[in-house]
Structure formats: structure tokens, C-alpha cells
Amino acid sequence: MKRLVLLLAMAFLASTLFGQKAYENKFNFYKKISPVANGVGLKTKKSPEIMQETIEKKFSASVKKAKAKKVNKNIFVFEGVVLPEVSSSTMDYYFKIEEVSKENYLVEMFLSLGNNNFISSSKFPNEMEAAKRFMEKLDSNAELTRMAQMIADQEEKIKDQEKEIDKLTKTQHDLVKSHEKMVEEIKKNEAEQQKVVDKSKTAKETLEAMQEELKKLQAEMKNLR
């Protein structure tokens, strides 16, 4: 278990030191809202499930009663919230997560002042830089989430294995008891056999003695004639 934690810690350290950098760009968004929108992107190997869970946890910790609203399969939004790490203004924070290649994903963050008015660094440089930092920290936080999940899964496996060990130990105990009982039964059987053998031997000796006695009587009777 200690080795597992050490390996996970090393993996986390590596991801922190060599993690991807967030960047500003125009991304394909959602036709019903805006085909293209300015935002911040971050490449990651963490799964969409882990990334979304990490984002939701972060907003829940920073924004009171923050709740994600699903826009479509890949997009969700936190509407009308103040995220102190990024801006003191009330904004809509959209997130889009898509797979760009096998086990490689792109997380996109879009900041809107409302009415789908997405901001850029040309007018909001501080907010966009803060958004980049937010996304980069998010990736590290996602690594913590991934590690926690791996540890939880490993602990669950260990619990299952311990249950199996307990089950096998109980079976072994029952078998030992059964074996001991069988050995005791065998000893009793052997003792009973010995008793019967002894009785049989005594009976044979008695029979032989009686036969000898009969022979003597028959001989004496023959002499009397």
C-alpha cells in the first residue's frame, strides 16, 4: 500500500512539473448559442468524468450553491456566479470537454458577461490570465481526484481480498476441525477394532482350551471302555 501511495505521489509530482499550459483561442462552441467563442483551452489526459467532477468540486468550494447546468453532451455551465479566483464580476462560466484523440482531451473554458457575450484578453486581460491559471490548477486538482479514485479503488480491492482471506481462513478452520474430528473418529475406530481383536483372541484361546479339554475327556472315556 505504501508503495502504491509513493507511486501515485510521484505521478502527481510529474504531472505538476510537466503539466500542459492553458492558452487562449477561439474554439468551436455550440451553434444554438454561438458557433465559435473565445475561451481558454487546456490539453489533458484526464477523463471527461474526472475533469467535470473536479470542476464541479472547485465551483462548489468557491461559489455558494453553485450548480452545473447541462447545455448539451459536452458542455455544461455555471450561470450568474462570482468566481473569486478569476473575476469579481458575475459571469456565466461554460465548460466544454471533448476527446481530440485516443485518451487525449481538450477542456475549454468560456467566460460570458451574459447574453452570450464571451470575453477575450483584448478587453479583459486580467480575467483571461486568471482563467488560464485557474485551468492549469484545475489540471493538478484533477490529478488529485484521479489519484484519490485510484487509491479508493485499490482500497476496495484490498477489502475484497481481505474478505476472501477471511472466508478461506474460516474454511481452513472448518476443515481443520473436520480433520481433527475425523482423526478422533479413526482413533476410536482403531480402539474398537482392538477391543474386538482382543475379544476374538480371548474367544479363540477359550475355544482352543475347551477343545483340548474335550479331547482329554474323550480319551478318558475311551480308556474306561
JSON list of C-alpha atoms in Angstrom, two decimals:
[
{"chain": "A", "resi": 1, "resn": "MET", "atom": "CA", "xyz": [0.00, 0.00, 0.00]},
{"chain": "A", "resi": 2, "resn": "LYS", "atom": "CA", "xyz": [2.87, 2.38, 0.88]},
{"chain": "A", "resi": 3, "resn": "ARG", "atom": "CA", "xyz": [4.45, 1.63, -2.50]},
{"chain": "A", "resi": 4, "resn": "LEU", "atom": "CA", "xyz": [1.17, 2.45, -4.26]},
{"chain": "A", "resi": 5, "resn": "VAL", "atom": "CA", "xyz": [0.88, 5.81, -2.47]},
{"chain": "A", "resi": 6, "resn": "LEU", "atom": "CA", "xyz": [4.53, 6.60, -3.31]},
{"chain": "A", "resi": 7, "resn": "LEU", "atom": "CA", "xyz": [4.00, 5.81, -7.00]},
{"chain": "A", "resi": 8, "resn": "LEU", "atom": "CA", "xyz": [0.86, 7.93, -7.09]},
{"chain": "A", "resi": 9, "resn": "ALA", "atom": "CA", "xyz": [2.69, 10.79, -5.38]},
{"chain": "A", "resi": 10, "resn": "MET", "atom": "CA", "xyz": [5.47, 10.58, -7.97]},
{"chain": "A", "resi": 11, "resn": "ALA", "atom": "CA", "xyz": [2.90, 10.57, -10.76]},
{"chain": "A", "resi": 12, "resn": "PHE", "atom": "CA", "xyz": [1.26, 13.66, -9.29]},
{"chain": "A", "resi": 13, "resn": "LEU", "atom": "CA", "xyz": [4.60, 15.44, -8.93]},
{"chain": "A", "resi": 14, "resn": "ALA", "atom": "CA", "xyz": [5.46, 14.65, -12.56]},
{"chain": "A", "resi": 15, "resn": "SER", "atom": "CA", "xyz": [2.10, 15.95, -13.77]},
{"chain": "A", "resi": 16, "resn": "THR", "atom": "CA", "xyz": [2.58, 19.15, -11.72]},
{"chain": "A", "resi": 17, "resn": "LEU", "atom": "CA", "xyz": [6.08, 19.79, -13.06]},
{"chain": "A", "resi": 18, "resn": "PHE", "atom": "CA", "xyz": [5.37, 18.92, -16.68]},
{"chain": "A", "resi": 19, "resn": "GLY", "atom": "CA", "xyz": [1.66, 19.76, -16.94]},
{"chain": "A", "resi": 20, "resn": "GLN", "atom": "CA", "xyz": [0.15, 21.42, -20.01]},
{"chain": "A", "resi": 21, "resn": "LYS", "atom": "CA", "xyz": [-0.14, 25.19, -20.27]},
{"chain": "A", "resi": 22, "resn": "ALA", "atom": "CA", "xyz": [-3.54, 26.78, -20.76]},
{"chain": "A", "resi": 23, "resn": "TYR", "atom": "CA", "xyz": [-3.94, 29.01, -23.81]},
{"chain": "A", "resi": 24, "resn": "GLU", "atom": "CA", "xyz": [-6.45, 31.48, -25.18]},
{"chain": "A", "resi": 25, "resn": "ASN", "atom": "CA", "xyz": [-8.08, 30.78, -28.52]},
{"chain": "A", "resi": 26, "resn": "LYS", "atom": "CA", "xyz": [-11.31, 30.79, -30.47]},
{"chain": "A", "resi": 27, "resn": "PHE", "atom": "CA", "xyz": [-12.97, 27.39, -30.25]},
{"chain": "A", "resi": 28, "resn": "ASN", "atom": "CA", "xyz": [-15.94, 25.75, -31.89]},
{"chain": "A", "resi": 29, "resn": "PHE", "atom": "CA", "xyz": [-18.74, 26.19, -29.40]},
{"chain": "A", "resi": 30, "resn": "TYR", "atom": "CA", "xyz": [-22.47, 25.46, -29.79]},
{"chain": "A", "resi": 31, "resn": "LYS", "atom": "CA", "xyz": [-24.48, 26.52, -32.85]},
{"chain": "A", "resi": 32, "resn": "LYS", "atom": "CA", "xyz": [-27.61, 27.31, -30.86]},
{"chain": "A", "resi": 33, "resn": "ILE", "atom": "CA", "xyz": [-25.64, 29.80, -28.75]},
{"chain": "A", "resi": 34, "resn": "SER", "atom": "CA", "xyz": [-22.60, 30.74, -30.83]},
{"chain": "A", "resi": 35, "resn": "PRO", "atom": "CA", "xyz": [-20.78, 28.61, -33.45]},
{"chain": "A", "resi": 36, "resn": "VAL", "atom": "CA", "xyz": [-17.42, 29.98, -32.30]},
{"chain": "A", "resi": 37, "resn": "ALA", "atom": "CA", "xyz": [-16.45, 31.56, -28.98]},
{"chain": "A", "resi": 38, "resn": "ASN", "atom": "CA", "xyz": [-13.32, 32.94, -27.37]},
{"chain": "A", "resi": 39, "resn": "GLY", "atom": "CA", "xyz": [-12.08, 30.92, -24.43]},
{"chain": "A", "resi": 40, "resn": "VAL", "atom": "CA", "xyz": [-9.22, 29.20, -22.64]},
{"chain": "A", "resi": 41, "resn": "GLY", "atom": "CA", "xyz": [-8.14, 25.68, -23.60]},
{"chain": "A", "resi": 42, "resn": "LEU", "atom": "CA", "xyz": [-6.14, 23.04, -21.79]},
{"chain": "A", "resi": 43, "resn": "LYS", "atom": "CA", "xyz": [-4.97, 19.67, -23.10]},
{"chain": "A", "resi": 44, "resn": "THR", "atom": "CA", "xyz": [-5.17, 16.80, -20.63]},
{"chain": "A", "resi": 45, "resn": "LYS", "atom": "CA", "xyz": [-5.13, 13.04, -20.37]},
{"chain": "A", "resi": 46, "resn": "LYS", "atom": "CA", "xyz": [-7.64, 13.01, -17.54]},
{"chain": "A", "resi": 47, "resn": "SER", "atom": "CA", "xyz": [-11.03, 11.59, -18.46]},
{"chain": "A", "resi": 48, "resn": "PRO", "atom": "CA", "xyz": [-14.05, 13.90, -19.01]},
{"chain": "A", "resi": 49, "resn": "GLU", "atom": "CA", "xyz": [-15.69, 12.36, -15.92]},
{"chain": "A", "resi": 50, "resn": "ILE", "atom": "CA", "xyz": [-12.74, 13.23, -13.68]},
{"chain": "A", "resi": 51, "resn": "MET", "atom": "CA", "xyz": [-12.38, 16.72, -15.18]},
{"chain": "A", "resi": 52, "resn": "GLN", "atom": "CA", "xyz": [-16.07, 17.53, -14.76]},
{"chain": "A", "resi": 53, "resn": "GLU", "atom": "CA", "xyz": [-16.07, 16.18, -11.21]},
{"chain": "A", "resi": 54, "resn": "THR", "atom": "CA", "xyz": [-13.03, 18.34, -10.41]},
{"chain": "A", "resi": 55, "resn": "ILE", "atom": "CA", "xyz": [-14.62, 21.46, -11.95]},
{"chain": "A", "resi": 56, "resn": "GLU", "atom": "CA", "xyz": [-17.86, 20.93, -10.04]},
{"chain": "A", "resi": 57, "resn": "LYS", "atom": "CA", "xyz": [-15.97, 20.42, -6.77]},
{"chain": "A", "resi": 58, "resn": "LYS", "atom": "CA", "xyz": [-13.96, 23.59, -7.39]},
{"chain": "A", "resi": 59, "resn": "PHE", "atom": "CA", "xyz": [-17.06, 25.69, -8.03]},
{"chain": "A", "resi": 60, "resn": "SER", "atom": "CA", "xyz": [-18.85, 24.18, -5.04]},
{"chain": "A", "resi": 61, "resn": "ALA", "atom": "CA", "xyz": [-15.89, 25.14, -2.84]},
{"chain": "A", "resi": 62, "resn": "SER", "atom": "CA", "xyz": [-15.56, 28.68, -4.24]},
{"chain": "A", "resi": 63, "resn": "VAL", "atom": "CA", "xyz": [-19.16, 29.62, -5.02]},
{"chain": "A", "resi": 64, "resn": "LYS", "atom": "CA", "xyz": [-22.06, 29.15, -2.62]},
{"chain": "A", "resi": 65, "resn": "LYS", "atom": "CA", "xyz": [-24.78, 26.88, -4.02]},
{"chain": "A", "resi": 66, "resn": "ALA", "atom": "CA", "xyz": [-23.06, 26.67, -7.41]},
{"chain": "A", "resi": 67, "resn": "LYS", "atom": "CA", "xyz": [-24.68, 24.03, -9.58]},
{"chain": "A", "resi": 68, "resn": "ALA", "atom": "CA", "xyz": [-23.75, 22.96, -13.09]},
{"chain": "A", "resi": 69, "resn": "LYS", "atom": "CA", "xyz": [-26.43, 23.09, -15.78]},
{"chain": "A", "resi": 70, "resn": "LYS", "atom": "CA", "xyz": [-26.09, 20.79, -18.76]},
{"chain": "A", "resi": 71, "resn": "VAL", "atom": "CA", "xyz": [-26.16, 22.54, -22.15]},
{"chain": "A", "resi": 72, "resn": "ASN", "atom": "CA", "xyz": [-25.50, 19.51, -24.37]},
{"chain": "A", "resi": 73, "resn": "LYS", "atom": "CA", "xyz": [-23.48, 16.28, -24.29]},
{"chain": "A", "resi": 74, "resn": "ASN", "atom": "CA", "xyz": [-20.09, 18.03, -23.98]},
{"chain": "A", "resi": 75, "resn": "ILE", "atom": "CA", "xyz": [-20.99, 21.42, -22.49]},
{"chain": "A", "resi": 76, "resn": "PHE", "atom": "CA", "xyz": [-22.15, 22.48, -19.02]},
{"chain": "A", "resi": 77, "resn": "VAL", "atom": "CA", "xyz": [-22.42, 25.94, -17.44]},
{"chain": "A", "resi": 78, "resn": "PHE", "atom": "CA", "xyz": [-22.45, 27.71, -14.09]},
{"chain": "A", "resi": 79, "resn": "GLU", "atom": "CA", "xyz": [-24.78, 30.65, -14.63]},
{"chain": "A", "resi": 80, "resn": "GLY", "atom": "CA", "xyz": [-24.57, 34.03, -12.91]},
{"chain": "A", "resi": 81, "resn": "VAL", "atom": "CA", "xyz": [-21.80, 33.29, -10.41]},
{"chain": "A", "resi": 82, "resn": "VAL", "atom": "CA", "xyz": [-18.79, 35.12, -9.00]},
{"chain": "A", "resi": 83, "resn": "LEU", "atom": "CA", "xyz": [-15.66, 33.01, -9.15]},
{"chain": "A", "resi": 84, "resn": "PRO", "atom": "CA", "xyz": [-13.17, 34.96, -6.98]},
{"chain": "A", "resi": 85, "resn": "GLU", "atom": "CA", "xyz": [-10.10, 33.28, -8.47]},
{"chain": "A", "resi": 86, "resn": "VAL", "atom": "CA", "xyz": [-10.99, 34.62, -11.90]},
{"chain": "A", "resi": 87, "resn": "SER", "atom": "CA", "xyz": [-13.08, 37.76, -11.52]},
{"chain": "A", "resi": 88, "resn": "SER", "atom": "CA", "xyz": [-15.12, 39.78, -9.04]},
{"chain": "A", "resi": 89, "resn": "SER", "atom": "CA", "xyz": [-17.79, 40.21, -11.72]},
{"chain": "A", "resi": 90, "resn": "THR", "atom": "CA", "xyz": [-20.84, 37.99, -12.07]},
{"chain": "A", "resi": 91, "resn": "MET", "atom": "CA", "xyz": [-20.40, 35.79, -15.12]},
{"chain": "A", "resi": 92, "resn": "ASP", "atom": "CA", "xyz": [-21.57, 32.63, -16.83]},
{"chain": "A", "resi": 93, "resn": "TYR", "atom": "CA", "xyz": [-18.82, 30.02, -16.90]},
{"chain": "A", "resi": 94, "resn": "TYR", "atom": "CA", "xyz": [-19.14, 27.47, -19.70]},
{"chain": "A", "resi": 95, "resn": "PHE", "atom": "CA", "xyz": [-17.03, 24.33, -19.93]},
{"chain": "A", "resi": 96, "resn": "LYS", "atom": "CA", "xyz": [-16.65, 22.07, -22.92]},
{"chain": "A", "resi": 97, "resn": "ILE", "atom": "CA", "xyz": [-14.77, 18.76, -22.77]},
{"chain": "A", "resi": 98, "resn": "GLU", "atom": "CA", "xyz": [-14.05, 16.77, -25.91]},
{"chain": "A", "resi": 99, "resn": "GLU", "atom": "CA", "xyz": [-11.79, 13.93, -26.97]},
{"chain": "A", "resi": 100, "resn": "VAL", "atom": "CA", "xyz": [-9.24, 15.03, -29.57]},
{"chain": "A", "resi": 101, "resn": "SER", "atom": "CA", "xyz": [-7.52, 11.64, -29.91]},
{"chain": "A", "resi": 102, "resn": "LYS", "atom": "CA", "xyz": [-7.41, 8.37, -28.00]},
{"chain": "A", "resi": 103, "resn": "GLU", "atom": "CA", "xyz": [-7.15, 9.21, -24.28]},
{"chain": "A", "resi": 104, "resn": "ASN", "atom": "CA", "xyz": [-6.31, 12.84, -25.08]},
{"chain": "A", "resi": 105, "resn": "TYR", "atom": "CA", "xyz": [-8.86, 15.51, -24.24]},
{"chain": "A", "resi": 106, "resn": "LEU", "atom": "CA", "xyz": [-9.33, 19.25, -24.58]},
{"chain": "A", "resi": 107, "resn": "VAL", "atom": "CA", "xyz": [-11.03, 21.20, -21.81]},
{"chain": "A", "resi": 108, "resn": "GLU", "atom": "CA", "xyz": [-12.32, 24.60, -22.86]},
{"chain": "A", "resi": 109, "resn": "MET", "atom": "CA", "xyz": [-13.50, 27.35, -20.52]},
{"chain": "A", "resi": 110, "resn": "PHE", "atom": "CA", "xyz": [-15.67, 30.25, -21.77]},
{"chain": "A", "resi": 111, "resn": "LEU", "atom": "CA", "xyz": [-16.41, 33.37, -19.74]},
{"chain": "A", "resi": 112, "resn": "SER", "atom": "CA", "xyz": [-19.58, 35.29, -20.59]},
{"chain": "A", "resi": 113, "resn": "LEU", "atom": "CA", "xyz": [-20.85, 38.56, -19.16]},
{"chain": "A", "resi": 114, "resn": "GLY", "atom": "CA", "xyz": [-24.34, 37.41, -20.06]},
{"chain": "A", "resi": 115, "resn": "ASN", "atom": "CA", "xyz": [-26.35, 37.16, -23.26]},
{"chain": "A", "resi": 116, "resn": "ASN", "atom": "CA", "xyz": [-23.52, 35.03, -24.73]},
{"chain": "A", "resi": 117, "resn": "ASN", "atom": "CA", "xyz": [-21.11, 37.97, -24.58]},
{"chain": "A", "resi": 118, "resn": "PHE", "atom": "CA", "xyz": [-17.85, 36.00, -24.34]},
{"chain": "A", "resi": 119, "resn": "ILE", "atom": "CA", "xyz": [-14.85, 37.98, -23.16]},
{"chain": "A", "resi": 120, "resn": "SER", "atom": "CA", "xyz": [-11.26, 37.99, -24.50]},
{"chain": "A", "resi": 121, "resn": "SER", "atom": "CA", "xyz": [-7.90, 39.33, -23.34]},
{"chain": "A", "resi": 122, "resn": "SER", "atom": "CA", "xyz": [-8.22, 42.34, -25.63]},
{"chain": "A", "resi": 123, "resn": "LYS", "atom": "CA", "xyz": [-10.62, 43.92, -23.13]},
{"chain": "A", "resi": 124, "resn": "PHE", "atom": "CA", "xyz": [-10.28, 41.66, -20.11]},
{"chain": "A", "resi": 125, "resn": "PRO", "atom": "CA", "xyz": [-6.57, 40.70, -19.90]},
{"chain": "A", "resi": 126, "resn": "ASN", "atom": "CA", "xyz": [-6.56, 40.14, -16.14]},
{"chain": "A", "resi": 127, "resn": "GLU", "atom": "CA", "xyz": [-9.60, 37.89, -16.20]},
{"chain": "A", "resi": 128, "resn": "MET", "atom": "CA", "xyz": [-8.24, 35.80, -19.07]},
{"chain": "A", "resi": 129, "resn": "GLU", "atom": "CA", "xyz": [-4.84, 35.38, -17.39]},
{"chain": "A", "resi": 130, "resn": "ALA", "atom": "CA", "xyz": [-6.64, 34.39, -14.20]},
{"chain": "A", "resi": 131, "resn": "ALA", "atom": "CA", "xyz": [-8.73, 31.93, -16.22]},
{"chain": "A", "resi": 132, "resn": "LYS", "atom": "CA", "xyz": [-5.53, 30.34, -17.58]},
{"chain": "A", "resi": 133, "resn": "ARG", "atom": "CA", "xyz": [-4.14, 29.93, -14.06]},
{"chain": "A", "resi": 134, "resn": "PHE", "atom": "CA", "xyz": [-7.48, 28.50, -12.95]},
{"chain": "A", "resi": 135, "resn": "MET", "atom": "CA", "xyz": [-7.39, 25.91, -15.72]},
{"chain": "A", "resi": 136, "resn": "GLU", "atom": "CA", "xyz": [-3.78, 24.91, -15.02]},
{"chain": "A", "resi": 137, "resn": "LYS", "atom": "CA", "xyz": [-4.55, 24.44, -11.31]},
{"chain": "A", "resi": 138, "resn": "LEU", "atom": "CA", "xyz": [-7.65, 22.55, -12.35]},
{"chain": "A", "resi": 139, "resn": "ASP", "atom": "CA", "xyz": [-5.50, 20.01, -14.14]},
{"chain": "A", "resi": 140, "resn": "SER", "atom": "CA", "xyz": [-3.42, 19.44, -10.99]},
{"chain": "A", "resi": 141, "resn": "ASN", "atom": "CA", "xyz": [-6.60, 19.17, -8.92]},
{"chain": "A", "resi": 142, "resn": "ALA", "atom": "CA", "xyz": [-7.92, 16.64, -11.42]},
{"chain": "A", "resi": 143, "resn": "GLU", "atom": "CA", "xyz": [-4.76, 14.61, -10.87]},
{"chain": "A", "resi": 144, "resn": "LEU", "atom": "CA", "xyz": [-5.55, 14.61, -7.14]},
{"chain": "A", "resi": 145, "resn": "THR", "atom": "CA", "xyz": [-9.08, 13.45, -7.93]},
{"chain": "A", "resi": 146, "resn": "ARG", "atom": "CA", "xyz": [-7.70, 10.72, -10.21]},
{"chain": "A", "resi": 147, "resn": "MET", "atom": "CA", "xyz": [-5.23, 9.62, -7.55]},
{"chain": "A", "resi": 148, "resn": "ALA", "atom": "CA", "xyz": [-7.92, 9.61, -4.87]},
{"chain": "A", "resi": 149, "resn": "GLN", "atom": "CA", "xyz": [-10.10, 7.45, -7.11]},
{"chain": "A", "resi": 150, "resn": "MET", "atom": "CA", "xyz": [-7.23, 5.05, -7.82]},
{"chain": "A", "resi": 151, "resn": "ILE", "atom": "CA", "xyz": [-6.49, 4.78, -4.10]},
{"chain": "A", "resi": 152, "resn": "ALA", "atom": "CA", "xyz": [-10.19, 4.25, -3.32]},
{"chain": "A", "resi": 153, "resn": "ASP", "atom": "CA", "xyz": [-10.37, 1.53, -5.99]},
{"chain": "A", "resi": 154, "resn": "GLN", "atom": "CA", "xyz": [-7.23, -0.11, -4.64]},
{"chain": "A", "resi": 155, "resn": "GLU", "atom": "CA", "xyz": [-8.55, 0.03, -1.08]},
{"chain": "A", "resi": 156, "resn": "GLU", "atom": "CA", "xyz": [-11.79, -1.58, -2.29]},
{"chain": "A", "resi": 157, "resn": "LYS", "atom": "CA", "xyz": [-9.79, -4.36, -3.94]},
{"chain": "A", "resi": 158, "resn": "ILE", "atom": "CA", "xyz": [-7.86, -4.88, -0.70]},
{"chain": "A", "resi": 159, "resn": "LYS", "atom": "CA", "xyz": [-11.13, -5.05, 1.25]},
{"chain": "A", "resi": 160, "resn": "ASP", "atom": "CA", "xyz": [-12.45, -7.67, -1.17]},
{"chain": "A", "resi": 161, "resn": "GLN", "atom": "CA", "xyz": [-9.19, -9.62, -0.87]},
{"chain": "A", "resi": 162, "resn": "GLU", "atom": "CA", "xyz": [-9.32, -9.41, 2.93]},
{"chain": "A", "resi": 163, "resn": "LYS", "atom": "CA", "xyz": [-12.89, -10.73, 2.85]},
{"chain": "A", "resi": 164, "resn": "GLU", "atom": "CA", "xyz": [-11.71, -13.59, 0.64]},
{"chain": "A", "resi": 165, "resn": "ILE", "atom": "CA", "xyz": [-8.84, -14.28, 3.05]},
{"chain": "A", "resi": 166, "resn": "ASP", "atom": "CA", "xyz": [-11.29, -14.32, 5.98]},
{"chain": "A", "resi": 167, "resn": "LYS", "atom": "CA", "xyz": [-13.54, -16.70, 4.05]},
{"chain": "A", "resi": 168, "resn": "LEU", "atom": "CA", "xyz": [-10.64, -19.02, 3.19]},
{"chain": "A", "resi": 169, "resn": "THR", "atom": "CA", "xyz": [-9.36, -18.85, 6.78]},
{"chain": "A", "resi": 170, "resn": "LYS", "atom": "CA", "xyz": [-12.79, -19.85, 8.08]},
{"chain": "A", "resi": 171, "resn": "THR", "atom": "CA", "xyz": [-12.94, -22.68, 5.55]},
{"chain": "A", "resi": 172, "resn": "GLN", "atom": "CA", "xyz": [-9.47, -23.80, 6.65]},
{"chain": "A", "resi": 173, "resn": "HIS", "atom": "CA", "xyz": [-10.57, -23.66, 10.30]},
{"chain": "A", "resi": 174, "resn": "ASP", "atom": "CA", "xyz": [-13.65, -25.77, 9.49]},
{"chain": "A", "resi": 175, "resn": "LEU", "atom": "CA", "xyz": [-11.50, -28.24, 7.55]},
{"chain": "A", "resi": 176, "resn": "VAL", "atom": "CA", "xyz": [-9.02, -28.49, 10.42]},
{"chain": "A", "resi": 177, "resn": "LYS", "atom": "CA", "xyz": [-11.88, -29.13, 12.84]},
{"chain": "A", "resi": 178, "resn": "SER", "atom": "CA", "xyz": [-13.33, -31.68, 10.46]},
{"chain": "A", "resi": 179, "resn": "HIS", "atom": "CA", "xyz": [-9.91, -33.29, 10.10]},
{"chain": "A", "resi": 180, "resn": "GLU", "atom": "CA", "xyz": [-9.42, -33.37, 13.87]},
{"chain": "A", "resi": 181, "resn": "LYS", "atom": "CA", "xyz": [-12.85, -34.92, 14.30]},
{"chain": "A", "resi": 182, "resn": "MET", "atom": "CA", "xyz": [-12.06, -37.47, 11.60]},
{"chain": "A", "resi": 183, "resn": "VAL", "atom": "CA", "xyz": [-8.73, -38.31, 13.24]},
{"chain": "A", "resi": 184, "resn": "GLU", "atom": "CA", "xyz": [-10.53, -38.74, 16.56]},
{"chain": "A", "resi": 185, "resn": "GLU", "atom": "CA", "xyz": [-13.11, -40.98, 14.91]},
{"chain": "A", "resi": 186, "resn": "ILE", "atom": "CA", "xyz": [-10.33, -43.04, 13.33]},
{"chain": "A", "resi": 187, "resn": "LYS", "atom": "CA", "xyz": [-8.65, -43.40, 16.74]},
{"chain": "A", "resi": 188, "resn": "LYS", "atom": "CA", "xyz": [-11.95, -44.51, 18.29]},
{"chain": "A", "resi": 189, "resn": "ASN", "atom": "CA", "xyz": [-12.48, -46.95, 15.43]},
{"chain": "A", "resi": 190, "resn": "GLU", "atom": "CA", "xyz": [-8.99, -48.35, 15.86]},
{"chain": "A", "resi": 191, "resn": "ALA", "atom": "CA", "xyz": [-9.60, -48.70, 19.61]},
{"chain": "A", "resi": 192, "resn": "GLU", "atom": "CA", "xyz": [-12.89, -50.52, 18.98]},
{"chain": "A", "resi": 193, "resn": "GLN", "atom": "CA", "xyz": [-11.15, -52.75, 16.44]},
{"chain": "A", "resi": 194, "resn": "GLN", "atom": "CA", "xyz": [-8.50, -53.57, 19.01]},
{"chain": "A", "resi": 195, "resn": "LYS", "atom": "CA", "xyz": [-11.16, -54.43, 21.58]},
{"chain": "A", "resi": 196, "resn": "VAL", "atom": "CA", "xyz": [-12.84, -56.76, 19.08]},
{"chain": "A", "resi": 197, "resn": "VAL", "atom": "CA", "xyz": [-9.46, -58.28, 18.16]},
{"chain": "A", "resi": 198, "resn": "ASP", "atom": "CA", "xyz": [-8.67, -58.81, 21.82]},
{"chain": "A", "resi": 199, "resn": "LYS", "atom": "CA", "xyz": [-12.10, -60.37, 22.45]},
{"chain": "A", "resi": 200, "resn": "SER", "atom": "CA", "xyz": [-11.67, -62.57, 19.38]},
{"chain": "A", "resi": 201, "resn": "LYS", "atom": "CA", "xyz": [-8.24, -63.67, 20.58]},
{"chain": "A", "resi": 202, "resn": "THR", "atom": "CA", "xyz": [-9.61, -64.46, 24.01]},
{"chain": "A", "resi": 203, "resn": "ALA", "atom": "CA", "xyz": [-12.53, -66.36, 22.48]},
{"chain": "A", "resi": 204, "resn": "LYS", "atom": "CA", "xyz": [-10.14, -68.38, 20.29]},
{"chain": "A", "resi": 205, "resn": "GLU", "atom": "CA", "xyz": [-7.97, -69.17, 23.28]},
{"chain": "A", "resi": 206, "resn": "THR", "atom": "CA", "xyz": [-11.05, -70.23, 25.24]},
{"chain": "A", "resi": 207, "resn": "LEU", "atom": "CA", "xyz": [-12.22, -72.34, 22.30]},
{"chain": "A", "resi": 208, "resn": "GLU", "atom": "CA", "xyz": [-8.81, -74.00, 21.99]},
{"chain": "A", "resi": 209, "resn": "ALA", "atom": "CA", "xyz": [-8.79, -74.71, 25.72]},
{"chain": "A", "resi": 210, "resn": "MET", "atom": "CA", "xyz": [-12.28, -76.19, 25.53]},
{"chain": "A", "resi": 211, "resn": "GLN", "atom": "CA", "xyz": [-11.27, -78.30, 22.53]},
{"chain": "A", "resi": 212, "resn": "GLU", "atom": "CA", "xyz": [-8.25, -79.58, 24.45]},
{"chain": "A", "resi": 213, "resn": "GLU", "atom": "CA", "xyz": [-10.46, -80.33, 27.43]},
{"chain": "A", "resi": 214, "resn": "LEU", "atom": "CA", "xyz": [-12.89, -82.19, 25.16]},
{"chain": "A", "resi": 215, "resn": "LYS", "atom": "CA", "xyz": [-10.07, -84.26, 23.72]},
{"chain": "A", "resi": 216, "resn": "LYS", "atom": "CA", "xyz": [-8.95, -85.24, 27.22]},
{"chain": "A", "resi": 217, "resn": "LEU", "atom": "CA", "xyz": [-12.47, -86.25, 28.23]},
{"chain": "A", "resi": 218, "resn": "GLN", "atom": "CA", "xyz": [-12.90, -88.26, 25.04]},
{"chain": "A", "resi": 219, "resn": "ALA", "atom": "CA", "xyz": [-9.60, -90.04, 25.70]},
{"chain": "A", "resi": 220, "resn": "GLU", "atom": "CA", "xyz": [-10.54, -90.84, 29.32]},
{"chain": "A", "resi": 221, "resn": "MET", "atom": "CA", "xyz": [-13.93, -92.22, 28.23]},
{"chain": "A", "resi": 222, "resn": "LYS", "atom": "CA", "xyz": [-12.19, -94.38, 25.64]},
{"chain": "A", "resi": 223, "resn": "ASN", "atom": "CA", "xyz": [-9.90, -95.85, 28.29]},
{"chain": "A", "resi": 224, "resn": "LEU", "atom": "CA", "xyz": [-12.84, -96.66, 30.53]},
{"chain": "A", "resi": 225, "resn": "ARG", "atom": "CA", "xyz": [-14.30, -98.93, 27.80]}
]
